[in-house]
Coordinates of C-alpha atoms in Angstrom, one line a residue:
M1 CA -7.5 23.3 -24.4
I2 CA -9.1 20.5 -22.2
L3 CA -5.7 18.9 -21.8
K4 CA -4.2 22.2 -20.6
K5 CA -7.0 22.7 -18.0
L6 CA -6.6 19.1 -16.8
H7 CA -3.2 20.0 -15.5
F8 CA -5.1 21.3 -12.5
P9 CA -5.1 17.8 -10.8
I10 CA -1.3 17.8 -10.8
F11 CA -1.4 21.3 -9.1
V12 CA -3.9 20.0 -6.6
F13 CA -1.9 16.9 -5.7
A14 CA 1.2 19.0 -5.4
I15 CA -0.5 21.3 -2.9
L16 CA -1.9 18.3 -1.0
F17 CA 1.5 16.8 -0.8
L18 CA 2.9 20.0 0.7
I19 CA 0.1 20.2 3.2
L20 CA 0.6 16.6 4.3
Q21 CA 4.3 17.2 4.6
S22 CA 3.7 20.2 6.8
C23 CA 1.4 18.0 8.9
D24 CA 4.0 15.4 9.5
K25 CA 5.1 15.2 13.1
K26 CA 8.6 16.3 13.6
P27 CA 10.7 14.3 16.1
I28 CA 10.7 16.0 19.5
I29 CA 14.2 16.6 20.7
N30 CA 14.5 16.7 24.4
S31 CA 16.7 19.8 24.7
N32 CA 16.2 19.9 28.5
K33 CA 17.9 16.5 29.1
K34 CA 21.4 18.1 29.5
N35 CA 20.0 20.8 31.8
T36 CA 18.2 18.1 33.9
L37 CA 21.5 16.1 34.3
A38 CA 23.3 19.2 35.4
A39 CA 20.7 19.9 38.0
I40 CA 20.9 16.3 39.3
D41 CA 24.7 16.5 39.5
R42 CA 24.4 19.7 41.5
L43 CA 22.0 18.1 44.0
I44 CA 24.4 15.1 44.3
D45 CA 27.3 17.4 45.0
L46 CA 25.2 19.2 47.7
G47 CA 24.3 15.9 49.3
D48 CA 28.0 14.9 49.4
H49 CA 28.9 18.3 50.8
Y50 CA 26.5 18.0 53.7
L51 CA 27.5 14.4 54.3
E52 CA 31.1 15.5 54.9
K53 CA 29.8 18.2 57.3
V54 CA 27.9 15.4 59.2
K55 CA 24.6 17.2 58.4
Y56 CA 22.8 14.0 57.7
D57 CA 19.2 15.3 57.2
S58 CA 20.3 17.8 54.5
A59 CA 22.6 15.3 52.9
Y60 CA 19.7 12.7 52.8
Y61 CA 17.3 15.3 51.4
Y62 CA 19.5 16.4 48.5
H63 CA 20.4 12.8 47.5
N64 CA 16.8 11.8 47.6
K65 CA 15.9 14.9 45.5
A66 CA 18.5 14.0 43.0
K67 CA 17.3 10.4 42.8
S68 CA 13.7 11.5 42.2
L69 CA 14.7 13.6 39.2
C70 CA 16.6 10.8 37.6
D71 CA 15.2 9.0 34.5
V72 CA 14.9 5.3 35.6
K73 CA 15.7 4.2 32.0
T74 CA 19.0 6.1 31.5
D75 CA 20.3 7.5 34.8
N76 CA 20.9 4.2 36.6
T77 CA 24.3 5.0 37.9
R78 CA 23.2 8.3 39.5
I79 CA 20.2 6.5 41.1
I80 CA 22.5 3.8 42.6
Y81 CA 25.0 6.4 43.8
S82 CA 22.4 8.5 45.6
L83 CA 20.6 5.5 47.1
A84 CA 24.0 4.2 48.4
R85 CA 24.7 7.5 50.1
M86 CA 21.2 7.5 51.6
S87 CA 21.7 4.0 52.9
E88 CA 25.0 5.0 54.4
I89 CA 23.5 8.0 56.1
Q90 CA 20.8 5.8 57.6
Q91 CA 23.4 3.4 58.9
N92 CA 25.3 6.2 60.5
Q93 CA 22.1 7.3 62.3
G94 CA 21.4 3.8 63.5
D95 CA 18.4 3.3 61.1
Y96 CA 19.5 -0.2 60.0
S97 CA 16.1 -1.4 58.8
G98 CA 15.7 1.8 56.7
S99 CA 19.3 1.4 55.4
E100 CA 18.5 -2.1 54.3
T101 CA 15.3 -1.0 52.5
T102 CA 17.2 1.8 50.7
A103 CA 20.1 -0.4 49.6
I104 CA 17.7 -3.1 48.3
E105 CA 15.8 -0.3 46.4
A106 CA 19.0 0.2 44.4
L107 CA 19.4 -3.4 43.2
P108 CA 16.9 -3.4 40.3
F109 CA 18.9 -0.5 38.7
V110 CA 22.1 -2.6 38.6
N111 CA 22.9 -3.9 35.1
K112 CA 25.9 -5.6 33.4
S113 CA 26.8 -2.5 31.3
M114 CA 27.8 -0.3 34.2
D115 CA 30.9 -0.2 36.3
P116 CA 30.7 -3.2 38.8
S117 CA 31.9 -0.8 41.6
Y118 CA 28.3 0.5 41.9
E119 CA 27.0 -3.0 42.5
S120 CA 29.8 -3.7 44.9
S121 CA 29.0 -0.6 47.0
I122 CA 25.4 -1.8 47.4
Y123 CA 26.5 -5.3 48.5
N124 CA 28.9 -3.8 50.9
L125 CA 26.2 -1.6 52.5
L126 CA 23.9 -4.6 52.8
G127 CA 26.8 -6.6 54.5
V128 CA 27.3 -3.8 57.1
V129 CA 23.5 -3.6 57.7
Y130 CA 23.1 -7.3 58.3
L131 CA 26.2 -7.3 60.5
K132 CA 24.6 -4.6 62.7
L133 CA 21.3 -6.5 62.7
F134 CA 23.3 -9.7 63.8
D135 CA 22.2 -11.5 60.7
Y136 CA 25.7 -12.8 60.0
D137 CA 24.8 -15.3 57.3
N138 CA 23.2 -12.6 55.1
A139 CA 26.2 -10.3 55.9
L140 CA 28.6 -13.0 54.6
Y141 CA 26.3 -13.6 51.6
Y142 CA 26.4 -10.1 50.3
Y143 CA 30.1 -9.5 51.1
K144 CA 31.0 -12.6 49.0
K145 CA 28.7 -11.4 46.2
G146 CA 30.6 -8.1 46.1
L147 CA 33.9 -10.0 46.3
N148 CA 33.1 -12.1 43.2
L149 CA 32.6 -9.0 41.0
K150 CA 35.3 -7.7 38.7
I151 CA 36.4 -4.8 40.9
D152 CA 39.8 -3.4 41.7
E153 CA 42.2 -5.0 44.2
I154 CA 41.8 -2.4 47.0
R155 CA 38.0 -2.8 47.0
K156 CA 38.5 -6.6 47.2
L157 CA 40.8 -6.2 50.2
K158 CA 38.3 -4.0 52.0
I159 CA 35.6 -6.5 51.5
Q160 CA 37.9 -9.3 52.7
H161 CA 38.5 -7.3 55.9
N162 CA 34.8 -6.9 56.4
I163 CA 34.3 -10.6 56.0
A164 CA 36.9 -11.2 58.7
V165 CA 35.0 -8.8 61.0
V166 CA 31.8 -10.9 60.5
Y167 CA 33.7 -14.0 61.6
M168 CA 35.0 -12.1 64.6
A169 CA 31.3 -11.2 65.5
K170 CA 30.5 -14.9 65.1
H171 CA 33.4 -15.7 67.5
D172 CA 35.1 -17.7 64.7
Y173 CA 38.5 -16.0 65.4
N174 CA 40.6 -18.7 63.7
Q175 CA 38.7 -18.0 60.4
A176 CA 39.2 -14.3 60.9
I177 CA 43.0 -14.8 61.4
R178 CA 43.2 -16.9 58.2
I179 CA 41.8 -13.9 56.3
L180 CA 43.5 -11.0 58.2
L181 CA 47.1 -12.4 58.4
P182 CA 47.7 -12.5 54.6
L183 CA 45.8 -9.2 54.3
T184 CA 48.3 -7.4 56.5
L185 CA 51.1 -8.5 54.1
K186 CA 49.5 -7.0 51.0
K187 CA 51.3 -4.0 49.6
E188 CA 48.1 -2.2 48.9
V189 CA 47.3 -2.5 52.7
L190 CA 50.8 -1.8 53.9
N191 CA 50.9 1.5 51.9
D192 CA 47.7 2.8 53.4
P193 CA 48.0 3.4 57.2
A194 CA 44.3 3.6 58.1
P195 CA 43.2 0.2 56.7
Y196 CA 46.6 -1.4 57.7
S197 CA 46.2 -0.3 61.4
K198 CA 42.6 -1.5 61.4
A199 CA 43.6 -4.9 60.0
L200 CA 46.5 -5.2 62.5
D201 CA 44.2 -4.3 65.4
N202 CA 41.5 -6.9 64.5
L203 CA 44.2 -9.5 63.8
G204 CA 45.8 -8.8 67.3
F205 CA 42.3 -9.0 69.0
S206 CA 41.6 -12.3 67.2
Y207 CA 45.0 -13.7 68.4
F208 CA 44.1 -12.6 71.9
K209 CA 40.8 -14.4 71.7
V210 CA 42.4 -17.7 70.6
G211 CA 45.0 -17.4 73.4
N212 CA 48.0 -16.3 71.4
S213 CA 50.2 -13.8 73.3
I214 CA 51.4 -12.2 70.1
G215 CA 48.0 -10.4 69.9
I216 CA 49.0 -7.6 72.2
D217 CA 52.0 -6.6 70.0
Y218 CA 49.7 -6.3 67.0
M219 CA 47.2 -4.2 69.0
N220 CA 49.9 -1.9 70.4
H221 CA 51.4 -1.5 66.9
A222 CA 48.0 -0.7 65.4
L223 CA 47.3 2.0 68.1
K224 CA 50.7 3.6 67.5
I225 CA 49.9 4.0 63.7
K226 CA 46.4 5.4 64.5
K227 CA 47.9 8.0 66.8
S228 CA 50.4 9.0 64.2
I229 CA 47.6 9.7 61.7
N230 CA 45.2 11.2 64.3
D231 CA 42.6 8.4 63.5
H232 CA 40.4 9.2 66.5
W233 CA 37.7 6.8 65.3
G234 CA 40.2 4.0 65.0
M235 CA 41.8 4.9 68.4
A236 CA 38.4 4.4 70.1
A237 CA 38.2 0.9 68.6
S238 CA 41.8 0.1 69.7
Y239 CA 41.1 1.3 73.3
L240 CA 38.1 -0.9 73.5
H241 CA 40.1 -4.0 72.3
L242 CA 42.8 -3.2 75.0
T243 CA 40.0 -2.8 77.6
Q244 CA 39.0 -6.3 76.8
Y245 CA 42.6 -7.5 76.8
Y246 CA 43.4 -6.1 80.3
K247 CA 39.9 -6.7 81.8
Q248 CA 41.0 -9.8 83.7
T249 CA 44.7 -9.2 84.3
N250 CA 44.8 -5.4 85.0
P251 CA 41.3 -4.0 85.7
K252 CA 42.7 -0.5 86.5
L253 CA 44.5 -0.3 83.2
A254 CA 41.4 -1.7 81.5
S255 CA 39.3 1.1 83.1
N256 CA 41.7 3.7 81.9
Y257 CA 41.5 2.4 78.3
A258 CA 37.7 2.3 78.6
R259 CA 37.7 6.0 79.7
M260 CA 40.0 6.9 76.8
A261 CA 37.7 5.0 74.4
Y262 CA 34.8 6.9 75.7
E263 CA 36.6 10.3 75.2
K264 CA 37.6 9.4 71.6
A265 CA 34.1 8.0 70.7
T266 CA 32.5 11.1 72.1
K267 CA 34.8 13.3 70.0
V268 CA 33.9 11.6 66.7
N269 CA 30.3 11.0 67.9
N270 CA 30.6 7.2 67.6
V271 CA 27.5 6.3 69.6
D272 CA 28.0 2.5 69.6
D273 CA 31.6 2.8 70.9
R274 CA 30.5 5.3 73.6
L275 CA 27.9 2.9 74.9
E276 CA 30.4 0.0 74.8
S277 CA 33.0 2.0 76.7
L278 CA 30.4 3.1 79.3
A279 CA 29.4 -0.5 79.8
S280 CA 33.1 -1.4 80.4
L281 CA 33.4 1.5 82.9
I282 CA 30.3 0.3 84.8
Q283 CA 31.8 -3.2 85.1
S284 CA 35.2 -1.9 86.2
S285 CA 33.8 0.7 88.7
S286 CA 32.0 0.5 92.1
G287 CA 29.9 2.6 94.3
N288 CA 29.0 6.1 93.3
Q289 CA 31.3 5.9 90.3
S290 CA 29.4 2.9 88.9
K291 CA 26.1 4.7 89.6
F292 CA 27.4 7.7 87.7
Y293 CA 28.4 5.7 84.7
S294 CA 25.1 3.7 84.8
E295 CA 23.1 6.9 84.8
K296 CA 25.2 8.2 82.0
Y297 CA 24.7 5.0 80.0
I298 CA 20.9 5.1 80.5
H299 CA 20.6 8.7 79.6
L300 CA 22.9 8.3 76.5
N301 CA 21.0 5.1 75.4
D302 CA 17.6 6.9 75.8
S303 CA 18.9 9.9 73.9
I304 CA 20.4 7.8 71.2
N305 CA 17.2 5.8 70.8
K306 CA 15.2 9.1 70.6
I307 CA 17.6 10.6 68.1
R308 CA 17.6 7.4 66.0
Q309 CA 13.8 7.3 66.1
N310 CA 13.6 11.0 65.1
A311 CA 16.1 10.2 62.3
R312 CA 14.0 7.3 61.1
N313 CA 10.9 9.6 61.1
Q314 CA 12.8 12.3 59.4
F315 CA 14.1 10.0 56.6
A316 CA 10.6 8.5 56.2
K317 CA 9.1 12.0 56.0
I318 CA 11.7 13.1 53.4
K319 CA 10.9 10.0 51.3
Y320 CA 7.1 10.5 51.8
D321 CA 7.2 14.2 50.8
S322 CA 9.4 13.3 47.8
K323 CA 7.0 10.6 46.8
K324 CA 4.0 12.9 47.2
D325 CA 5.8 15.7 45.2
K326 CA 6.6 13.1 42.5
Q327 CA 3.0 12.0 42.3
E328 CA 1.8 15.6 42.1
N329 CA 4.4 16.3 39.4
L330 CA 3.3 13.2 37.6
K331 CA -0.3 14.4 37.9
L332 CA 0.7 17.8 36.6
K333 CA 2.8 16.2 33.8
T334 CA -0.2 14.0 32.9
Q335 CA -2.5 17.0 32.8
K336 CA 0.1 18.9 30.7
V337 CA 0.3 15.9 28.3
L338 CA -3.5 15.7 28.1
T339 CA -3.7 19.5 27.5
A340 CA -1.0 19.2 24.8
L341 CA -2.9 16.3 23.3
E342 CA -6.1 18.3 23.2
L343 CA -4.3 21.2 21.6
E344 CA -2.7 18.8 19.1
Q345 CA -6.1 17.3 18.3
Q346 CA -7.6 20.8 17.9
K347 CA -4.7 21.7 15.7
N348 CA -5.3 18.6 13.6
K349 CA -9.0 19.4 13.4
N350 CA -8.1 22.9 12.2
L351 CA -5.7 21.5 9.7
L352 CA -8.3 19.0 8.5
L353 CA -10.8 21.8 8.2
Y354 CA -8.3 24.0 6.2
F355 CA -7.5 20.9 4.1
L356 CA -11.2 20.3 3.3
I357 CA -11.7 24.0 2.5
L358 CA -8.7 24.0 0.3
I359 CA -9.9 20.8 -1.4
G360 CA -13.3 22.4 -1.9
I361 CA -11.8 25.6 -3.4
L362 CA -9.4 23.7 -5.7
S363 CA -12.2 21.3 -6.7
T364 CA -14.5 24.2 -7.5
I365 CA -11.8 25.9 -9.6
F366 CA -11.0 22.7 -11.3
L367 CA -14.7 21.9 -12.0
Y368 CA -15.2 25.5 -13.2
Y369 CA -12.4 25.2 -15.8
Y370 CA -13.3 21.7 -16.7
L371 CA -16.9 22.5 -17.4
K372 CA -15.8 25.7 -19.2
A373 CA -13.6 23.6 -21.4
I374 CA -16.4 21.0 -22.0
N375 CA -18.8 23.9 -22.8
K376 CA -16.3 25.4 -25.2
K377 CA -15.8 22.0 -26.8
E378 CA -19.6 21.6 -27.2
K379 CA -19.8 25.1 -28.7
I380 CA -17.1 24.3 -31.1
Q381 CA -18.8 21.0 -32.0
T382 CA -22.2 22.8 -32.3
T383 CA -20.6 25.4 -34.6
Y384 CA -19.0 22.7 -36.6
D385 CA -22.3 20.8 -36.9
T386 CA -24.1 24.1 -37.9
E387 CA -21.5 24.9 -40.5
T388 CA -21.7 21.3 -41.8
R389 CA -25.5 21.5 -42.0
I390 CA -25.4 24.9 -43.7
A391 CA -22.8 23.6 -46.1
K392 CA -25.0 20.6 -46.9
K393 CA -28.1 22.7 -47.4
L394 CA -26.1 25.1 -49.7
H395 CA -24.8 22.1 -51.6
D396 CA -28.0 20.0 -51.7
E397 CA -30.6 22.7 -52.1
L398 CA -29.2 26.0 -53.1
A399 CA -26.2 25.0 -55.3
N400 CA -28.5 22.9 -57.6
D401 CA -30.9 25.8 -58.0
V402 CA -28.1 28.3 -58.7
Y403 CA -26.5 25.8 -61.2
H404 CA -29.8 25.3 -63.1
T405 CA -30.6 29.0 -63.1
M406 CA -27.1 29.8 -64.5
A407 CA -27.5 27.1 -67.1
F408 CA -31.0 28.4 -68.0
A409 CA -29.6 32.0 -68.4
E410 CA -26.7 30.8 -70.6
T411 CA -28.8 28.6 -72.9
Q412 CA -32.1 30.4 -73.2
D413 CA -33.0 33.6 -75.0
L414 CA -33.5 36.1 -72.3
S415 CA -35.1 38.6 -74.6
S416 CA -38.2 36.5 -74.5
A417 CA -40.7 37.7 -71.8
Q418 CA -41.5 34.1 -70.9
N419 CA -37.9 33.2 -70.3
I420 CA -37.3 36.3 -68.2
E421 CA -40.4 35.3 -66.1
I422 CA -38.9 31.8 -65.6
L423 CA -35.5 33.3 -64.6
L424 CA -37.1 35.7 -62.1
T425 CA -39.1 32.8 -60.6
N426 CA -35.9 30.8 -60.2
L427 CA -34.1 33.7 -58.6
D428 CA -37.0 34.3 -56.2
T429 CA -36.8 30.6 -55.2
I430 CA -33.0 31.0 -54.6
Y431 CA -33.7 34.0 -52.5
S432 CA -36.3 32.2 -50.4
R433 CA -34.1 29.3 -49.8
T434 CA -31.2 31.6 -48.8
R435 CA -33.5 33.5 -46.4
N436 CA -34.7 30.3 -44.8
I437 CA -31.2 29.0 -44.3
S438 CA -30.3 32.4 -42.8
K439 CA -33.2 32.3 -40.4
E440 CA -32.5 28.7 -39.3
N441 CA -29.0 29.6 -38.2
S442 CA -29.4 33.2 -37.1
A443 CA -29.2 34.5 -33.5
I444 CA -32.4 34.2 -31.5
D445 CA -33.8 37.3 -29.7
T446 CA -35.0 35.9 -26.3
G447 CA -36.6 39.2 -25.2
L448 CA -40.1 40.5 -26.0
P449 CA -39.8 39.6 -29.7
F450 CA -39.3 35.9 -28.9
V451 CA -42.9 34.7 -29.2
P452 CA -43.6 36.5 -32.5
S453 CA -40.3 35.2 -33.8
L454 CA -41.2 31.7 -32.7
K455 CA -44.6 32.0 -34.4
E456 CA -43.0 33.3 -37.6
M457 CA -40.4 30.4 -37.6
I458 CA -43.2 27.9 -37.3
S459 CA -45.4 29.6 -39.9
G460 CA -42.5 29.4 -42.3
F461 CA -43.1 25.7 -42.6
H462 CA -46.8 26.2 -43.3
T463 CA -47.6 25.5 -47.0
D464 CA -50.6 24.7 -49.2
A465 CA -49.8 21.0 -48.6
V466 CA -49.0 21.2 -44.9
N467 CA -51.3 22.8 -42.3
I468 CA -49.7 23.6 -38.9
L469 CA -51.9 24.2 -35.8
I470 CA -50.6 25.9 -32.6
T471 CA -52.4 25.7 -29.2
G472 CA -51.6 27.1 -25.8
M473 CA -48.6 29.2 -26.8
D474 CA -50.0 32.5 -25.5
S475 CA -51.0 30.9 -22.1
I476 CA -47.3 30.4 -21.2
N477 CA -45.5 33.1 -19.2
W478 CA -42.4 33.2 -21.4
N479 CA -40.8 35.8 -19.2
A480 CA -40.3 33.2 -16.5
L481 CA -38.3 31.0 -18.9
E482 CA -34.5 31.4 -19.0
A483 CA -32.9 32.6 -22.2
N484 CA -31.0 29.4 -22.8
K485 CA -34.3 27.4 -22.4
K486 CA -36.1 29.7 -24.9
I487 CA -33.3 29.1 -27.4
M488 CA -33.6 25.3 -26.8
V489 CA -37.4 25.4 -27.4
Y490 CA -36.9 27.4 -30.6
R491 CA -34.2 25.1 -32.0
V492 CA -36.0 21.9 -30.9
L493 CA -39.2 22.9 -32.7
Q494 CA -37.1 24.0 -35.7
E495 CA -35.4 20.7 -35.8
L496 CA -38.7 18.8 -35.6
L497 CA -40.2 20.9 -38.4
V498 CA -37.2 20.5 -40.6
N499 CA -37.4 16.7 -40.0
M500 CA -41.1 16.8 -40.8
K501 CA -40.4 18.7 -44.1
K502 CA -37.7 16.2 -45.2
H503 CA -39.2 12.9 -44.2
S504 CA -42.8 13.1 -43.0
Q505 CA -44.9 13.8 -46.1
C506 CA -47.7 14.8 -43.7
S507 CA -50.6 17.2 -44.2
L508 CA -51.2 18.2 -40.6
V509 CA -49.0 19.2 -37.8
V510 CA -50.2 20.0 -34.2
I511 CA -48.0 21.7 -31.6
A512 CA -49.5 22.1 -28.1
F513 CA -48.0 24.1 -25.2
K514 CA -48.9 23.3 -21.6
K515 CA -47.7 24.4 -18.1
I516 CA -47.9 21.5 -15.6
E517 CA -46.8 22.6 -12.1
N518 CA -43.3 24.0 -12.6
K519 CA -42.6 22.5 -15.9
L520 CA -43.3 23.4 -19.6
Q521 CA -44.6 20.5 -21.7
I522 CA -44.6 20.7 -25.5
D523 CA -46.4 18.0 -27.6
Y524 CA -45.6 17.6 -31.2
S525 CA -47.6 15.3 -33.6
D526 CA -48.1 14.9 -37.3
N527 CA -50.0 12.5 -39.6
G528 CA -47.0 11.6 -41.8
L529 CA -45.3 8.4 -42.6
G530 CA -43.8 7.9 -39.2
A531 CA -40.7 5.8 -38.7
S532 CA -39.3 2.9 -36.6
F533 CA -37.1 3.7 -33.5
D534 CA -34.0 2.4 -35.3
K535 CA -34.5 5.1 -38.0
I536 CA -35.2 7.8 -35.4
N537 CA -31.8 7.0 -33.7
S538 CA -30.1 7.3 -37.1
R539 CA -31.4 10.8 -37.8
N540 CA -28.9 13.5 -36.7
G541 CA -31.7 16.1 -36.3
L542 CA -33.7 14.1 -33.8
Q543 CA -30.5 13.1 -32.0
N544 CA -29.7 16.8 -31.6
V545 CA -33.3 17.4 -30.3
E546 CA -32.7 14.8 -27.6
N547 CA -29.3 16.1 -26.6
R548 CA -30.6 19.7 -26.3
I549 CA -33.4 18.7 -24.0
L550 CA -31.2 16.5 -21.8
A551 CA -28.6 19.2 -21.5
I552 CA -31.1 21.4 -19.6
K553 CA -32.3 18.4 -17.4
G554 CA -35.5 18.0 -19.4
T555 CA -37.2 14.8 -20.6
I556 CA -38.4 13.6 -24.0
T557 CA -40.4 10.7 -25.3
F558 CA -41.0 9.5 -28.9
D559 CA -44.2 7.7 -30.1
T560 CA -44.0 6.6 -33.8
K561 CA -44.6 3.7 -36.0
P562 CA -44.4 3.3 -39.8
D563 CA -47.5 4.8 -41.5
K564 CA -48.9 5.8 -38.1
G565 CA -47.6 9.3 -37.9
F566 CA -44.9 10.8 -35.6
K567 CA -45.4 12.0 -32.0
T568 CA -43.0 13.4 -29.4
S569 CA -43.5 15.1 -26.1
F570 CA -40.8 16.9 -24.1
T571 CA -40.8 18.8 -20.8
I572 CA -38.4 21.3 -19.4
P573 CA -38.2 22.9 -15.9
I574 CA -39.3 26.5 -15.7

């Protein structure tokens, strides 16, 4: 039975395992990642759309917004792309310092695993910025860094052309020619009219600067190609080169080219070329006309400076607002994380509380069944001990008397009055022993008859040879004592008296009852032979006495020596 009940721990551990399993943290899958990337790509598309429409502020805003939504660990290419477009927009608006800052911001996101064209685009932007800022050494440095990357041939050719432009700005026209001449022979350039015409024009202007008359042919051929493809931006550059070419030899023609350059630059809103063409017109004009162009130059220059300053402020504001929004979003996200953490902690506390409650319930159930099993075992053991004791009494005491009585009846003449008297005496003895055994093991009434029954049990051991004195029994409030404790008092006194009858050979027994605070104390003493403690421990009856008292959290002490009588005192809580 106990083994069956002890299966409860297995059940408990099984439940605990399930609880702990349920408390395990599941991996959080970021299901919004795909949606976030789609939103970023939509913003990038909007930025490119407004860039094509020359709406720089809107284009800058959407690319900056896209960049701010990117994950710096995984979305490097998108960050670089948006920063490159933002730097390009700032260049177009004349904010070269801002363009430089934006391009440099992209460099930490470059890594070896991505397409090198992203890195090349940043280096190219920095090259343009430093060219505009007249920092030619840095311009060459970044162009050459881009040229050393593993990029396609067309990109390499464009960078080579840009390097040639830097040498032209440094007035190193021979070095520019060494780069541009083989460039114009490349099939990739020949098959694309726009870059081919630009390379031809710069090559022709470089030849002009070194005194080679072939330069005018290259410049005229380049202008013809630009006209055929309606490259107004390119035509403005060609007209400016022709203005320089005819400035000394044919001032009137140079003025006409300068006027045409101004018209084309105005059409494509190329501010730098407009200012350069106006400067040429001022130099080639006189009187009121020169004054007109000068005023126009001053007005345009002031307007451009104002527009560029406003653009710088606008770009700075967009970045500032974006940074502020990002900080606020981070603050909200942090607050959200803290709230989620608090909720998770509260959830864990609740789970722990439920866990402890469940442990308590399961422990109580287990303890209940365990104690019930132990109690049942004790009852079985007690029953077994009682049966053994009864069997021993029947064998040792009653069986001998029955045997002798039967032998007497079989061998003696029962017609004799004396023999009949002896037989009746023997039968009466057998009856008395049987009744005593029955009383020793019968159920005990713990109600009102308990005290009379206890007195009767004690008086049953009173004989002519043994006198038993009882003191203080009637002063005890027996109704305050629990039933199981009453049974214990009855059985313990019974065990002590049986032990006395068997071993003591005493003539006087004293049993005293006392109430001390909230405890009942019972003192037993006799003037018998006494015994050593070794012999006491070997007697089953006294061992049973001790076990009974300890079972109800009582205490017991023995005081005995050979030939000095036997004393014991035990207390039980009321």
